mmCIF file of C-alpha atoms in Angstrom:
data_model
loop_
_atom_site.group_PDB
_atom_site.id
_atom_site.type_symbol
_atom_site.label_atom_id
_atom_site.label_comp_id
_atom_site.label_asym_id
_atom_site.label_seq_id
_atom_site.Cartn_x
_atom_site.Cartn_y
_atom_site.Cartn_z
ATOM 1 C CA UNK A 2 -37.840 25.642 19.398
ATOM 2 C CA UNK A 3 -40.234 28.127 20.738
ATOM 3 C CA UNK A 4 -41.898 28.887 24.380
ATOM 4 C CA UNK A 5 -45.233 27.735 23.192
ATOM 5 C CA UNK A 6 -43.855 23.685 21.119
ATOM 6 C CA UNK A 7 -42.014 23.661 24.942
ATOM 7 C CA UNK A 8 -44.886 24.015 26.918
ATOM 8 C CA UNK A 9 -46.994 21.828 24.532
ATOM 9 C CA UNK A 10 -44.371 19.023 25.108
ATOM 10 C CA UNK A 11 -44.646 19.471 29.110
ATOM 11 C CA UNK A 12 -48.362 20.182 28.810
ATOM 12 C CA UNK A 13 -48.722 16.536 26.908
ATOM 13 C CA UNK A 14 -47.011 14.961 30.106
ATOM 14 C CA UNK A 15 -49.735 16.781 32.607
ATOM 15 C CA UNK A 16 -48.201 17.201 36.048
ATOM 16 C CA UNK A 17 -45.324 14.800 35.134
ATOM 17 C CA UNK A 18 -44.034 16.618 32.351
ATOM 18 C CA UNK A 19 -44.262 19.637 35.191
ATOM 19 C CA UNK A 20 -42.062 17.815 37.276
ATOM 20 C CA UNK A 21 -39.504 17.045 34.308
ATOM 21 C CA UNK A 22 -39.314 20.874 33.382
ATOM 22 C CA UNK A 23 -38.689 21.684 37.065
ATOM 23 C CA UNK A 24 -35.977 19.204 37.589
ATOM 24 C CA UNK A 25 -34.364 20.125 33.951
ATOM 25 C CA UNK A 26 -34.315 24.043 35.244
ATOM 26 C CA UNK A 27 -32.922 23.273 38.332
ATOM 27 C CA UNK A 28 -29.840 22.396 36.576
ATOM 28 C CA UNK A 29 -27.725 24.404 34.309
ATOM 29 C CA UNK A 30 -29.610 24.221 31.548
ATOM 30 C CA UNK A 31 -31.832 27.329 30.443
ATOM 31 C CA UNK A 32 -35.642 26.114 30.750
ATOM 32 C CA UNK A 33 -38.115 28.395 32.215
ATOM 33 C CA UNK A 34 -40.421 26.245 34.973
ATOM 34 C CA UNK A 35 -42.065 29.413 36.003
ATOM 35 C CA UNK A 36 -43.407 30.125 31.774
ATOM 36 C CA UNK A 37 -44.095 26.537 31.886
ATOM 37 C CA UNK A 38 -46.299 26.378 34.953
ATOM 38 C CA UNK A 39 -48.060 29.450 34.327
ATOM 39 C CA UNK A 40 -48.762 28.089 30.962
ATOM 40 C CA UNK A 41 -50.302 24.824 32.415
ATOM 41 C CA UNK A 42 -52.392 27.007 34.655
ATOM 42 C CA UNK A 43 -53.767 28.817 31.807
ATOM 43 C CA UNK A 44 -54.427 25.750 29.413
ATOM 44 C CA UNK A 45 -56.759 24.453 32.844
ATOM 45 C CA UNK A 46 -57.117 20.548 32.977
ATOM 46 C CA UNK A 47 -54.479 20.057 36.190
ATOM 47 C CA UNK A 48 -55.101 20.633 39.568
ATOM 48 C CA UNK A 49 -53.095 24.004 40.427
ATOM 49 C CA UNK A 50 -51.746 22.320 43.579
ATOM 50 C CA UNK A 51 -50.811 19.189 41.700
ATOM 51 C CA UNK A 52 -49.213 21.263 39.116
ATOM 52 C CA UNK A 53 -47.107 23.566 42.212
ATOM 53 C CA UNK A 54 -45.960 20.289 44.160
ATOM 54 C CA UNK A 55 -44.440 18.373 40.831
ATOM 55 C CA UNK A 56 -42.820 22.002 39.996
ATOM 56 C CA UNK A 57 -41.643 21.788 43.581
ATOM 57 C CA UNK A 58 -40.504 18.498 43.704
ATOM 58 C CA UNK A 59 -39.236 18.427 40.304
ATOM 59 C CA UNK A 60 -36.996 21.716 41.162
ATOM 60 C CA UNK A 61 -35.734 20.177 44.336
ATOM 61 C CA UNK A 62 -34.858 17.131 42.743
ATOM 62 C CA UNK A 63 -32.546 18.797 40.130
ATOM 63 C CA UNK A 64 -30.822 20.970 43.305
ATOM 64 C CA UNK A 65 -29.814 17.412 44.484
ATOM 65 C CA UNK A 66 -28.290 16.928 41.151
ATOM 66 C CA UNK A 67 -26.343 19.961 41.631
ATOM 67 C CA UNK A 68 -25.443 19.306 45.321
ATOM 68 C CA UNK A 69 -23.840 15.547 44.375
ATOM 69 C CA UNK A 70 -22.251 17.381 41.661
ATOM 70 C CA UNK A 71 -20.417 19.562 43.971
ATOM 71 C CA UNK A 72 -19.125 16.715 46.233
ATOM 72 C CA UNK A 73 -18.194 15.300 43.990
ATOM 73 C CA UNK A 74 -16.291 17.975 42.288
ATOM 74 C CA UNK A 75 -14.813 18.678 45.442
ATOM 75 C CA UNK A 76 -11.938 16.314 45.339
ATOM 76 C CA UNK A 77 -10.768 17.885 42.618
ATOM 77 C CA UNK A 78 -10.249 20.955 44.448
ATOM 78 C CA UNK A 79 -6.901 22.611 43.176
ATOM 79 C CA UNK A 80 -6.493 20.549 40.020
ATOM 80 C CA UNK A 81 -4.815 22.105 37.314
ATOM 81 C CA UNK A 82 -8.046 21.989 35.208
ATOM 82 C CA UNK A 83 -10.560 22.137 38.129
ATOM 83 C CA UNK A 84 -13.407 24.760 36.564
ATOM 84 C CA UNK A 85 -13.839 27.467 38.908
ATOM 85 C CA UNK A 86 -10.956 29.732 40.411
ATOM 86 C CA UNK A 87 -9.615 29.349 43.847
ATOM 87 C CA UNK A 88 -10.581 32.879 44.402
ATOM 88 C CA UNK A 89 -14.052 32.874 43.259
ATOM 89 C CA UNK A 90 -14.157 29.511 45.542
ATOM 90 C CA UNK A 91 -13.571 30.979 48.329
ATOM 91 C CA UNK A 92 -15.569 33.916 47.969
ATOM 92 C CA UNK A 93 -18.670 31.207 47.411
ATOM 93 C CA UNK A 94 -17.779 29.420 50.471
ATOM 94 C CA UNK A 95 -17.474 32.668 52.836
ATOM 95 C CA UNK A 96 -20.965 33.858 51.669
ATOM 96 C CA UNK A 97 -22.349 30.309 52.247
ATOM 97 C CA UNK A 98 -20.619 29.904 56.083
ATOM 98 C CA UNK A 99 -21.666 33.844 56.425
ATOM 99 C CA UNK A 100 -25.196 32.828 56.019
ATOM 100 C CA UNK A 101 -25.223 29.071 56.575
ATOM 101 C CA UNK A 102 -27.527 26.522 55.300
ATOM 102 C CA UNK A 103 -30.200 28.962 55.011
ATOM 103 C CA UNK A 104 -28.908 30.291 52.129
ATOM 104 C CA UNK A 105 -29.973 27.000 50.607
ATOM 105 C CA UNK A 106 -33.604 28.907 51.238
ATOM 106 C CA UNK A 107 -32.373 30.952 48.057
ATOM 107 C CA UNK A 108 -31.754 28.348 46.008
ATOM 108 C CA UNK A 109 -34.351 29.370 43.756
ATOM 109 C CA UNK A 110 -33.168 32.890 42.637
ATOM 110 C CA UNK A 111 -31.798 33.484 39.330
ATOM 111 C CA UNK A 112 -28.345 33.501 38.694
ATOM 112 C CA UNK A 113 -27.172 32.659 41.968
ATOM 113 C CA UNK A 114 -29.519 29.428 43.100
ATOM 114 C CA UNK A 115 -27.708 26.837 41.322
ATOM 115 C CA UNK A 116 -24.458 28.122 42.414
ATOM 116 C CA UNK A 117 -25.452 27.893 45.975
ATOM 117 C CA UNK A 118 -26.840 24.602 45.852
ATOM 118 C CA UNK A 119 -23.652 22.843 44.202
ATOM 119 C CA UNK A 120 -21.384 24.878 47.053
ATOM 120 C CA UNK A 121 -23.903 23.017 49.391
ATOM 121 C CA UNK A 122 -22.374 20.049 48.055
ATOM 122 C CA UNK A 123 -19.161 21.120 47.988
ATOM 123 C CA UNK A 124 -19.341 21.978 51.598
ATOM 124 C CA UNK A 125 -20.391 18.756 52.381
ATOM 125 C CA UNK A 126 -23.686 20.411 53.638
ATOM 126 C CA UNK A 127 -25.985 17.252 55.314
ATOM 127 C CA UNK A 128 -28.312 15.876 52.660
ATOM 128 C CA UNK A 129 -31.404 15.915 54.552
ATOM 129 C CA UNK A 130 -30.998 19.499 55.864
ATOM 130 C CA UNK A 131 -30.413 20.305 52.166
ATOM 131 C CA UNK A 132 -33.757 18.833 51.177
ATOM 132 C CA UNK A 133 -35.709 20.492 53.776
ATOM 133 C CA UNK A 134 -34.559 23.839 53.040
ATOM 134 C CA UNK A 135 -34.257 23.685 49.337
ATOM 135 C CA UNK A 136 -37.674 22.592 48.826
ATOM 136 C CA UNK A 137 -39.388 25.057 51.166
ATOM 137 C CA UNK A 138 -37.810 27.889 48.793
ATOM 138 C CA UNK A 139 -38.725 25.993 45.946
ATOM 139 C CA UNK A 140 -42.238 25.440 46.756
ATOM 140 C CA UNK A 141 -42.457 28.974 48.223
ATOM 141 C CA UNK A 142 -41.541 30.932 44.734
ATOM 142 C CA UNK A 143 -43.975 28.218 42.871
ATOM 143 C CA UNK A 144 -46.750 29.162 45.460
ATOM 144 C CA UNK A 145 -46.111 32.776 44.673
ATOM 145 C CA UNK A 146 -45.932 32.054 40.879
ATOM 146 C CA UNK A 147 -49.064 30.309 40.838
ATOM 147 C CA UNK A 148 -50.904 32.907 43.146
ATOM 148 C CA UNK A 149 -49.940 35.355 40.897
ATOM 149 C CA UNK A 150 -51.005 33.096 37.769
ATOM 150 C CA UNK A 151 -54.290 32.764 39.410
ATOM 151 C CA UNK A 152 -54.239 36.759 40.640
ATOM 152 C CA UNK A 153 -54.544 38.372 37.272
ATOM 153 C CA UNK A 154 -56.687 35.537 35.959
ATOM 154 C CA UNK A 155 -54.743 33.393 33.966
#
């Protein structure tokens, strides 16, 4: 499946199908919101602010996902078959007290966003405090996205 029958799927959906993308990226899974909403920008026909605040919402929605997931894997802390290393654990959780909740502000950077946001969970970080601070770094890389979109005249 290529960029452009992906986008034409999400496109079809309008700012709904923007919010699906979001929350699917915001999980493990490898789908590109940014391509997608810079794509739906360019096509025209949706409100760029509608467009941002499904991406945003969407996005922020998904971290939830990966903060319940965390918990929730959290009891399972030194099982035989638990999936990540008591080492690389507790190198997650020192960088996350080092810098607190507002490292949940960096939830949207690649690579290390998701991880952050399912240590949240495993921390037992407070669910509303999550919210807050997820979405204002979710909504602030779509703003930039979308500025930029619009910048060079997509």
């Amino acid at each position: 499946m290529s960029l452009s029958d992906i986008l034409a799927f999400f496109e079809a959906l309008g700012p709904w199908g923007m919010l699906a993308c979001a929350f699917v990226a915001a999980t493990l899974l490898p789908v590109q919101s940014e391509a997608v909403l810079v794509g739906m920008i360019a096509a025209g026909g949706h409100r760029v602010e509608i467009l941002v605040l499904a991406a945003s919402v969407g996005n922020a929605a998904g971290a939830v996902v990966n903060w319940a997931i965390g918990r929730y894997l959290g009891k399972y802390r030194g099982h035989p078959r638990f999936p990540v290393k008591e080492a690389t654990l507790q190198k997650a959780e020192s960088y996350y007290q080092r810098i607190g909740p507002w490292a949940l502000l960096f939830s949207w950077a690649p690579i290390v966003g998701d991880p952050i946001t399912m240590i949240a969970g495993f921390l037992r970080e407070r669910i509303g405090r999550f919210i807050v601070l997820v979405f204002i770094g979710k909504s602030a890389r779509y703003v930039v996205v979308a500025a930029g979109a619009l910048a060079v005249g997509v």
